[in-house]
Amino acid sequence: MKKIIAVDGPAGAGKSTVSKIVAARLGYTYIDTGAMYRAVALKVLESGKPVEEVTGDIEIKLDEAGKVFLDGREVTKEIRTPEVSRGASDVAKFGFVRKKLTELQREMATQGSVIMDGRDIGTQVLPNADLKIFLTATVEERARRRFEELKAKNFAADFEQIKKEISLRDKQDSEREIAPLKMAEDAVLLDTTNLTIEQVVAEILRLAQT
Ligand code: CDP
C-alpha cells in the first residue's frame, strides 16, 4: 500500500473532492495545502497588512474534519470566496510564504499515511511520495465544476467570469518562478474531463494498492 500520496493539478480539477474520499476510504489523513495559502491570503485581505508582516506570526491549523483555523479562528467558509482564490495565488508567489507553508506541510506528512493536494506536492513538498497523481480537466469543465460548487454554497457565481479567473490563476501558478504548477516526471496523469468522481476515486485507489 502506498502511504504517502501527492495530488497536484490546476484549479477545479477535483483534487480536494477526490482526495477527501480516498482519505476516508483508506483511513488516511487528508491535507489541503491550498487551504493554507488561502488562509494567508485571507489574513492579508482582512488586515490590510503586507504579506511579509502577516506571514511572520501566522498560525494555520487543519483539523481531521477538514476545518481550517487561522490564528485560532475558524475560517473554513471564508477562505472559499473568489477574492481569496485570487489572493491565494498572489501570496503563493513569495518564497518566504512557500518556505513557511512547505515546512508545515512536510511536518504534517510525518504523522502517518497521508494524501496531500496542491500544486507543488509531487515536485517540491513531498518529492519522495509513494504515489503522485496529476489531475486535470478542460478549463470549461473545471469552470463548470467551480460554478456548481459556488452556487451550492450560495455565493454569487458567473460562469464566464469563473472561467476567466481560473485561466488567469492557472497561468499565474504555472509561470511563477518558485515551485510552479507542473506535473512531476514520475506522476500519473489523470484527465478527469469525462470521468465521474467515483471513477477517479477508483483509479487512485487502484494505483494506491498496486
Ligand atoms: O481549489 P483550487 O484548486 O481552486 O485552489 P486551491 O488548491 O485551494 O489553491 C489556491 C491557490 O493556492 C492556488 O491557485 C495556488 O496559487 C496556491 N497553492 C500553491 O501555490 N501551492 C499549493 N501547494 C497549493 C495551493
PDB file of C-alpha atoms in Angstrom, residues 2-208:
ATOM      1  CA  LYS A   2       1.251   3.477  -0.912  1.00  0.00           C
ATOM      2  CA  LYS A   3       1.429   5.500   2.304  1.00  0.00           C
ATOM      3  CA  ILE A   4       2.182   8.991   1.018  1.00  0.00           C
ATOM      4  CA  ILE A   5       0.042  10.189  -1.887  1.00  0.00           C
ATOM      5  CA  ALA A   6       0.593  13.538  -3.622  1.00  0.00           C
ATOM      6  CA  VAL A   7      -2.154  15.051  -5.788  1.00  0.00           C
ATOM      7  CA  ASP A   8      -1.427  18.121  -7.900  1.00  0.00           C
ATOM      8  CA  GLY A   9      -3.213  19.937 -10.683  1.00  0.00           C
ATOM      9  CA  PRO A  10      -4.903  23.151 -11.801  1.00  0.00           C
ATOM     10  CA  ALA A  11      -7.896  24.852 -10.172  1.00  0.00           C
ATOM     11  CA  GLY A  12     -11.149  22.920 -10.193  1.00  0.00           C
ATOM     12  CA  ALA A  13      -9.679  19.606 -11.373  1.00  0.00           C
ATOM     13  CA  GLY A  14     -11.345  17.852  -8.435  1.00  0.00           C
ATOM     14  CA  LYS A  15      -8.268  17.410  -6.249  1.00  0.00           C
ATOM     15  CA  SER A  16      -9.889  18.118  -2.911  1.00  0.00           C
ATOM     16  CA  THR A  17     -13.147  16.266  -3.659  1.00  0.00           C
ATOM     17  CA  VAL A  18     -11.443  13.028  -4.652  1.00  0.00           C
ATOM     18  CA  SER A  19      -8.609  13.316  -2.130  1.00  0.00           C
ATOM     19  CA  LYS A  20     -11.118  13.589   0.718  1.00  0.00           C
ATOM     20  CA  ILE A  21     -12.955  10.463  -0.420  1.00  0.00           C
ATOM     21  CA  VAL A  22      -9.734   8.486  -0.972  1.00  0.00           C
ATOM     22  CA  ALA A  23      -8.539   9.531   2.502  1.00  0.00           C
ATOM     23  CA  ALA A  24     -11.793   8.366   4.085  1.00  0.00           C
ATOM     24  CA  ARG A  25     -11.717   5.015   2.263  1.00  0.00           C
ATOM     25  CA  LEU A  26      -8.090   4.305   3.163  1.00  0.00           C
ATOM     26  CA  GLY A  27      -8.222   5.788   6.659  1.00  0.00           C
ATOM     27  CA  TYR A  28      -5.543   8.337   5.681  1.00  0.00           C
ATOM     28  CA  THR A  29      -5.233  11.969   6.745  1.00  0.00           C
ATOM     29  CA  TYR A  30      -6.205  14.458   4.041  1.00  0.00           C
ATOM     30  CA  ILE A  31      -4.089  17.615   3.896  1.00  0.00           C
ATOM     31  CA  ASP A  32      -5.409  20.512   1.810  1.00  0.00           C
ATOM     32  CA  THR A  33      -2.392  22.739   1.155  1.00  0.00           C
ATOM     33  CA  GLY A  34      -4.469  25.185  -0.911  1.00  0.00           C
ATOM     34  CA  ALA A  35      -6.440  25.973   2.259  1.00  0.00           C
ATOM     35  CA  MET A  36      -3.176  27.106   3.856  1.00  0.00           C
ATOM     36  CA  TYR A  37      -2.350  29.559   1.031  1.00  0.00           C
ATOM     37  CA  ARG A  38      -5.961  30.712   1.205  1.00  0.00           C
ATOM     38  CA  ALA A  39      -5.611  31.371   4.951  1.00  0.00           C
ATOM     39  CA  VAL A  40      -2.541  33.558   4.359  1.00  0.00           C
ATOM     40  CA  ALA A  41      -4.472  35.476   1.686  1.00  0.00           C
ATOM     41  CA  LEU A  42      -7.455  35.944   3.996  1.00  0.00           C
ATOM     42  CA  LYS A  43      -5.222  37.390   6.671  1.00  0.00           C
ATOM     43  CA  VAL A  44      -3.712  39.846   4.173  1.00  0.00           C
ATOM     44  CA  LEU A  45      -7.155  40.883   2.903  1.00  0.00           C
ATOM     45  CA  GLU A  46      -8.656  41.275   6.361  1.00  0.00           C
ATOM     46  CA  SER A  47      -5.746  43.066   7.997  1.00  0.00           C
ATOM     47  CA  GLY A  48      -4.644  45.220   5.060  1.00  0.00           C
ATOM     48  CA  LYS A  49      -1.067  44.491   6.142  1.00  0.00           C
ATOM     49  CA  PRO A  50       1.731  43.468   3.765  1.00  0.00           C
ATOM     50  CA  VAL A  51       2.197  39.718   3.306  1.00  0.00           C
ATOM     51  CA  GLU A  52       5.700  39.860   4.850  1.00  0.00           C
ATOM     52  CA  GLU A  53       4.250  41.110   8.108  1.00  0.00           C
ATOM     53  CA  VAL A  54       1.306  38.732   8.114  1.00  0.00           C
ATOM     54  CA  THR A  55       3.411  35.611   7.462  1.00  0.00           C
ATOM     55  CA  GLY A  56       5.734  36.221  10.413  1.00  0.00           C
ATOM     56  CA  ASP A  57       3.467  35.130  13.230  1.00  0.00           C
ATOM     57  CA  ILE A  58       0.637  33.357  11.409  1.00  0.00           C
ATOM     58  CA  GLU A  59      -0.862  30.199  12.879  1.00  0.00           C
ATOM     59  CA  ILE A  60      -2.699  27.873  10.493  1.00  0.00           C
ATOM     60  CA  LYS A  61      -4.325  24.646  11.602  1.00  0.00           C
ATOM     61  CA  LEU A  62      -6.307  21.993   9.713  1.00  0.00           C
ATOM     62  CA  ASP A  63      -8.324  19.562  11.779  1.00  0.00           C
ATOM     63  CA  GLU A  64      -9.370  15.990  10.969  1.00  0.00           C
ATOM     64  CA  ALA A  65     -12.844  17.141   9.929  1.00  0.00           C
ATOM     65  CA  GLY A  66     -11.409  19.490   7.294  1.00  0.00           C
ATOM     66  CA  LYS A  67     -11.975  22.671   9.274  1.00  0.00           C
ATOM     67  CA  VAL A  68      -9.425  25.446   8.786  1.00  0.00           C
ATOM     68  CA  PHE A  69      -8.253  27.712  11.607  1.00  0.00           C
ATOM     69  CA  LEU A  70      -6.410  30.995  11.192  1.00  0.00           C
ATOM     70  CA  ASP A  71      -4.847  32.328  14.392  1.00  0.00           C
ATOM     71  CA  GLY A  72      -7.305  30.241  16.411  1.00  0.00           C
ATOM     72  CA  ARG A  73     -10.439  31.365  14.500  1.00  0.00           C
ATOM     73  CA  GLU A  74     -12.360  29.031  12.205  1.00  0.00           C
ATOM     74  CA  VAL A  75     -12.254  30.326   8.598  1.00  0.00           C
ATOM     75  CA  THR A  76     -13.372  27.220   6.673  1.00  0.00           C
ATOM     76  CA  LYS A  77     -16.076  29.074   4.737  1.00  0.00           C
ATOM     77  CA  GLU A  78     -14.384  32.479   4.479  1.00  0.00           C
ATOM     78  CA  ILE A  79     -11.409  31.105   2.530  1.00  0.00           C
ATOM     79  CA  ARG A  80     -13.563  29.805  -0.359  1.00  0.00           C
ATOM     80  CA  THR A  81     -14.541  33.117  -1.953  1.00  0.00           C
ATOM     81  CA  PRO A  82     -13.239  34.070  -5.437  1.00  0.00           C
ATOM     82  CA  GLU A  83     -11.467  37.046  -3.854  1.00  0.00           C
ATOM     83  CA  VAL A  84      -9.483  34.738  -1.571  1.00  0.00           C
ATOM     84  CA  SER A  85      -8.750  32.366  -4.511  1.00  0.00           C
ATOM     85  CA  ARG A  86      -7.106  35.271  -6.332  1.00  0.00           C
ATOM     86  CA  GLY A  87      -5.314  36.386  -3.186  1.00  0.00           C
ATOM     87  CA  ALA A  88      -4.007  32.856  -2.566  1.00  0.00           C
ATOM     88  CA  SER A  89      -2.381  32.740  -5.987  1.00  0.00           C
ATOM     89  CA  ASP A  90      -0.866  36.177  -5.324  1.00  0.00           C
ATOM     90  CA  VAL A  91       0.691  35.289  -1.951  1.00  0.00           C
ATOM     91  CA  ALA A  92       1.828  31.893  -3.308  1.00  0.00           C
ATOM     92  CA  LYS A  93       4.455  33.635  -5.461  1.00  0.00           C
ATOM     93  CA  PHE A  94       6.562  34.632  -2.481  1.00  0.00           C
ATOM     94  CA  GLY A  95       9.449  32.405  -1.444  1.00  0.00           C
ATOM     95  CA  PHE A  96       9.068  33.188   2.271  1.00  0.00           C
ATOM     96  CA  VAL A  97       5.375  32.194   2.207  1.00  0.00           C
ATOM     97  CA  ARG A  98       6.132  28.944   0.366  1.00  0.00           C
ATOM     98  CA  LYS A  99       9.019  28.129   2.700  1.00  0.00           C
ATOM     99  CA  LYS A 100       6.881  28.546   5.789  1.00  0.00           C
ATOM    100  CA  LEU A 101       3.948  26.519   4.444  1.00  0.00           C
ATOM    101  CA  THR A 102       6.162  23.833   2.893  1.00  0.00           C
ATOM    102  CA  GLU A 103       7.820  23.240   6.285  1.00  0.00           C
ATOM    103  CA  LEU A 104       4.421  22.957   7.949  1.00  0.00           C
ATOM    104  CA  GLN A 105       3.179  20.578   5.234  1.00  0.00           C
ATOM    105  CA  ARG A 106       6.240  18.306   5.495  1.00  0.00           C
ATOM    106  CA  GLU A 107       5.787  18.213   9.253  1.00  0.00           C
ATOM    107  CA  MET A 108       2.126  17.217   8.819  1.00  0.00           C
ATOM    108  CA  ALA A 109       3.134  14.435   6.425  1.00  0.00           C
ATOM    109  CA  THR A 110       5.266  12.759   9.090  1.00  0.00           C
ATOM    110  CA  GLN A 111       2.150  11.905  11.089  1.00  0.00           C
ATOM    111  CA  GLY A 112       1.353   8.657   9.257  1.00  0.00           C
ATOM    112  CA  SER A 113      -0.418   7.838   5.997  1.00  0.00           C
ATOM    113  CA  VAL A 114      -1.489  10.957   4.142  1.00  0.00           C
ATOM    114  CA  ILE A 115      -2.956  12.212   0.915  1.00  0.00           C
ATOM    115  CA  MET A 116      -1.899  15.807   0.283  1.00  0.00           C
ATOM    116  CA  ASP A 117      -3.155  18.005  -2.541  1.00  0.00           C
ATOM    117  CA  GLY A 118      -1.866  21.235  -4.045  1.00  0.00           C
ATOM    118  CA  ARG A 119       0.304  22.487  -6.896  1.00  0.00           C
ATOM    119  CA  ASP A 120       3.847  21.511  -5.886  1.00  0.00           C
ATOM    120  CA  ILE A 121       3.366  18.466  -3.685  1.00  0.00           C
ATOM    121  CA  GLY A 122       4.928  15.897  -6.029  1.00  0.00           C
ATOM    122  CA  THR A 123       7.626  18.281  -7.258  1.00  0.00           C
ATOM    123  CA  GLN A 124       8.686  20.147  -4.086  1.00  0.00           C
ATOM    124  CA  VAL A 125       6.908  19.328  -0.842  1.00  0.00           C
ATOM    125  CA  LEU A 126       6.994  15.512  -0.953  1.00  0.00           C
ATOM    126  CA  PRO A 127       9.284  14.543  -3.844  1.00  0.00           C
ATOM    127  CA  ASN A 128       9.609  11.044  -2.355  1.00  0.00           C
ATOM    128  CA  ALA A 129       5.849  10.414  -2.244  1.00  0.00           C
ATOM    129  CA  ASP A 130       4.910   6.779  -2.924  1.00  0.00           C
ATOM    130  CA  LEU A 131       2.284   7.798  -5.468  1.00  0.00           C
ATOM    131  CA  LYS A 132       1.961  11.044  -7.421  1.00  0.00           C
ATOM    132  CA  ILE A 133      -1.186  11.962  -9.288  1.00  0.00           C
ATOM    133  CA  PHE A 134      -1.624  14.927 -11.625  1.00  0.00           C
ATOM    134  CA  LEU A 135      -5.336  15.643 -12.012  1.00  0.00           C
ATOM    135  CA  THR A 136      -6.555  17.784 -14.838  1.00  0.00           C
ATOM    136  CA  ALA A 137      -9.608  18.542 -16.992  1.00  0.00           C
ATOM    137  CA  THR A 138     -10.503  21.068 -19.685  1.00  0.00           C
ATOM    138  CA  VAL A 139     -10.901  24.639 -18.474  1.00  0.00           C
ATOM    139  CA  GLU A 140     -14.628  24.562 -19.448  1.00  0.00           C
ATOM    140  CA  GLU A 141     -15.248  21.518 -17.289  1.00  0.00           C
ATOM    141  CA  ARG A 142     -13.233  22.906 -14.383  1.00  0.00           C
ATOM    142  CA  ALA A 143     -15.110  26.219 -14.549  1.00  0.00           C
ATOM    143  CA  ARG A 144     -18.414  24.342 -14.664  1.00  0.00           C
ATOM    144  CA  ARG A 145     -17.481  22.408 -11.513  1.00  0.00           C
ATOM    145  CA  ARG A 146     -16.389  25.537  -9.661  1.00  0.00           C
ATOM    146  CA  PHE A 147     -19.589  27.308 -10.781  1.00  0.00           C
ATOM    147  CA  GLU A 148     -21.740  24.496  -9.343  1.00  0.00           C
ATOM    148  CA  GLU A 149     -19.669  24.440  -6.156  1.00  0.00           C
ATOM    149  CA  LEU A 150     -20.059  28.190  -5.567  1.00  0.00           C
ATOM    150  CA  LYS A 151     -23.773  28.059  -6.362  1.00  0.00           C
ATOM    151  CA  ALA A 152     -24.251  25.217  -3.877  1.00  0.00           C
ATOM    152  CA  LYS A 153     -22.578  27.383  -1.239  1.00  0.00           C
ATOM    153  CA  ASN A 154     -24.850  30.328  -2.106  1.00  0.00           C
ATOM    154  CA  PHE A 155     -22.022  32.501  -3.420  1.00  0.00           C
ATOM    155  CA  ALA A 156     -22.846  34.690  -6.423  1.00  0.00           C
ATOM    156  CA  ALA A 157     -21.367  32.978  -9.476  1.00  0.00           C
ATOM    157  CA  ASP A 158     -20.970  33.876 -13.149  1.00  0.00           C
ATOM    158  CA  PHE A 159     -19.703  31.089 -15.435  1.00  0.00           C
ATOM    159  CA  GLU A 160     -17.705  33.233 -17.888  1.00  0.00           C
ATOM    160  CA  GLN A 161     -16.162  35.192 -15.050  1.00  0.00           C
ATOM    161  CA  ILE A 162     -15.147  31.984 -13.232  1.00  0.00           C
ATOM    162  CA  LYS A 163     -13.629  30.584 -16.429  1.00  0.00           C
ATOM    163  CA  LYS A 164     -11.596  33.756 -16.888  1.00  0.00           C
ATOM    164  CA  GLU A 165     -10.420  33.737 -13.272  1.00  0.00           C
ATOM    165  CA  ILE A 166      -9.461  30.058 -13.366  1.00  0.00           C
ATOM    166  CA  SER A 167      -7.440  30.554 -16.575  1.00  0.00           C
ATOM    167  CA  LEU A 168      -5.667  33.554 -15.105  1.00  0.00           C
ATOM    168  CA  ARG A 169      -4.853  31.758 -11.866  1.00  0.00           C
ATOM    169  CA  ASP A 170      -3.559  28.670 -13.734  1.00  0.00           C
ATOM    170  CA  LYS A 171      -1.343  30.904 -15.839  1.00  0.00           C
ATOM    171  CA  GLN A 172      -0.012  32.736 -12.778  1.00  0.00           C
ATOM    172  CA  ASP A 173       0.530  29.435 -10.888  1.00  0.00           C
ATOM    173  CA  SER A 174       2.283  27.798 -13.862  1.00  0.00           C
ATOM    174  CA  GLU A 175       4.521  30.735 -14.679  1.00  0.00           C
ATOM    175  CA  ARG A 176       5.737  31.749 -11.222  1.00  0.00           C
ATOM    176  CA  GLU A 177       9.447  31.312 -10.554  1.00  0.00           C
ATOM    177  CA  ILE A 178       9.261  29.355  -7.309  1.00  0.00           C
ATOM    178  CA  ALA A 179       7.577  25.932  -7.235  1.00  0.00           C
ATOM    179  CA  PRO A 180       5.296  26.468 -10.248  1.00  0.00           C
ATOM    180  CA  LEU A 181       2.353  24.203 -11.008  1.00  0.00           C
ATOM    181  CA  LYS A 182       3.969  21.419 -13.012  1.00  0.00           C
ATOM    182  CA  MET A 183       3.496  17.695 -13.365  1.00  0.00           C
ATOM    183  CA  ALA A 184       6.253  15.696 -11.653  1.00  0.00           C
ATOM    184  CA  GLU A 185       8.118  13.415 -14.066  1.00  0.00           C
ATOM    185  CA  ASP A 186       7.017  10.345 -12.132  1.00  0.00           C
ATOM    186  CA  ALA A 187       3.379  11.403 -11.688  1.00  0.00           C
ATOM    187  CA  VAL A 188       0.402   9.586 -13.203  1.00  0.00           C
ATOM    188  CA  LEU A 189      -1.685  11.929 -15.374  1.00  0.00           C
ATOM    189  CA  LEU A 190      -5.450  11.620 -14.923  1.00  0.00           C
ATOM    190  CA  ASP A 191      -7.661  13.676 -17.222  1.00  0.00           C
ATOM    191  CA  THR A 192     -10.977  13.796 -15.386  1.00  0.00           C
ATOM    192  CA  THR A 193     -12.963  15.731 -18.032  1.00  0.00           C
ATOM    193  CA  ASN A 194     -15.177  12.758 -18.841  1.00  0.00           C
ATOM    194  CA  LEU A 195     -14.844  10.832 -15.605  1.00  0.00           C
ATOM    195  CA  THR A 196     -17.178  10.759 -12.626  1.00  0.00           C
ATOM    196  CA  ILE A 197     -15.849  11.409  -9.130  1.00  0.00           C
ATOM    197  CA  GLU A 198     -16.290   7.719  -8.342  1.00  0.00           C
ATOM    198  CA  GLN A 199     -14.261   6.692 -11.414  1.00  0.00           C
ATOM    199  CA  VAL A 200     -11.385   8.974 -10.409  1.00  0.00           C
ATOM    200  CA  VAL A 201     -11.510   7.707  -6.817  1.00  0.00           C
ATOM    201  CA  ALA A 202     -11.482   4.083  -8.036  1.00  0.00           C
ATOM    202  CA  GLU A 203      -8.431   4.719 -10.223  1.00  0.00           C
ATOM    203  CA  ILE A 204      -6.473   6.376  -7.395  1.00  0.00           C
ATOM    204  CA  LEU A 205      -7.412   3.538  -5.017  1.00  0.00           C
ATOM    205  CA  ARG A 206      -6.240   1.017  -7.619  1.00  0.00           C
ATOM    206  CA  LEU A 207      -2.930   2.851  -8.039  1.00  0.00           C
ATOM    207  CA  ALA A 208      -2.513   3.163  -4.257  1.00  0.00           C
TER     208      ALA A 208
END
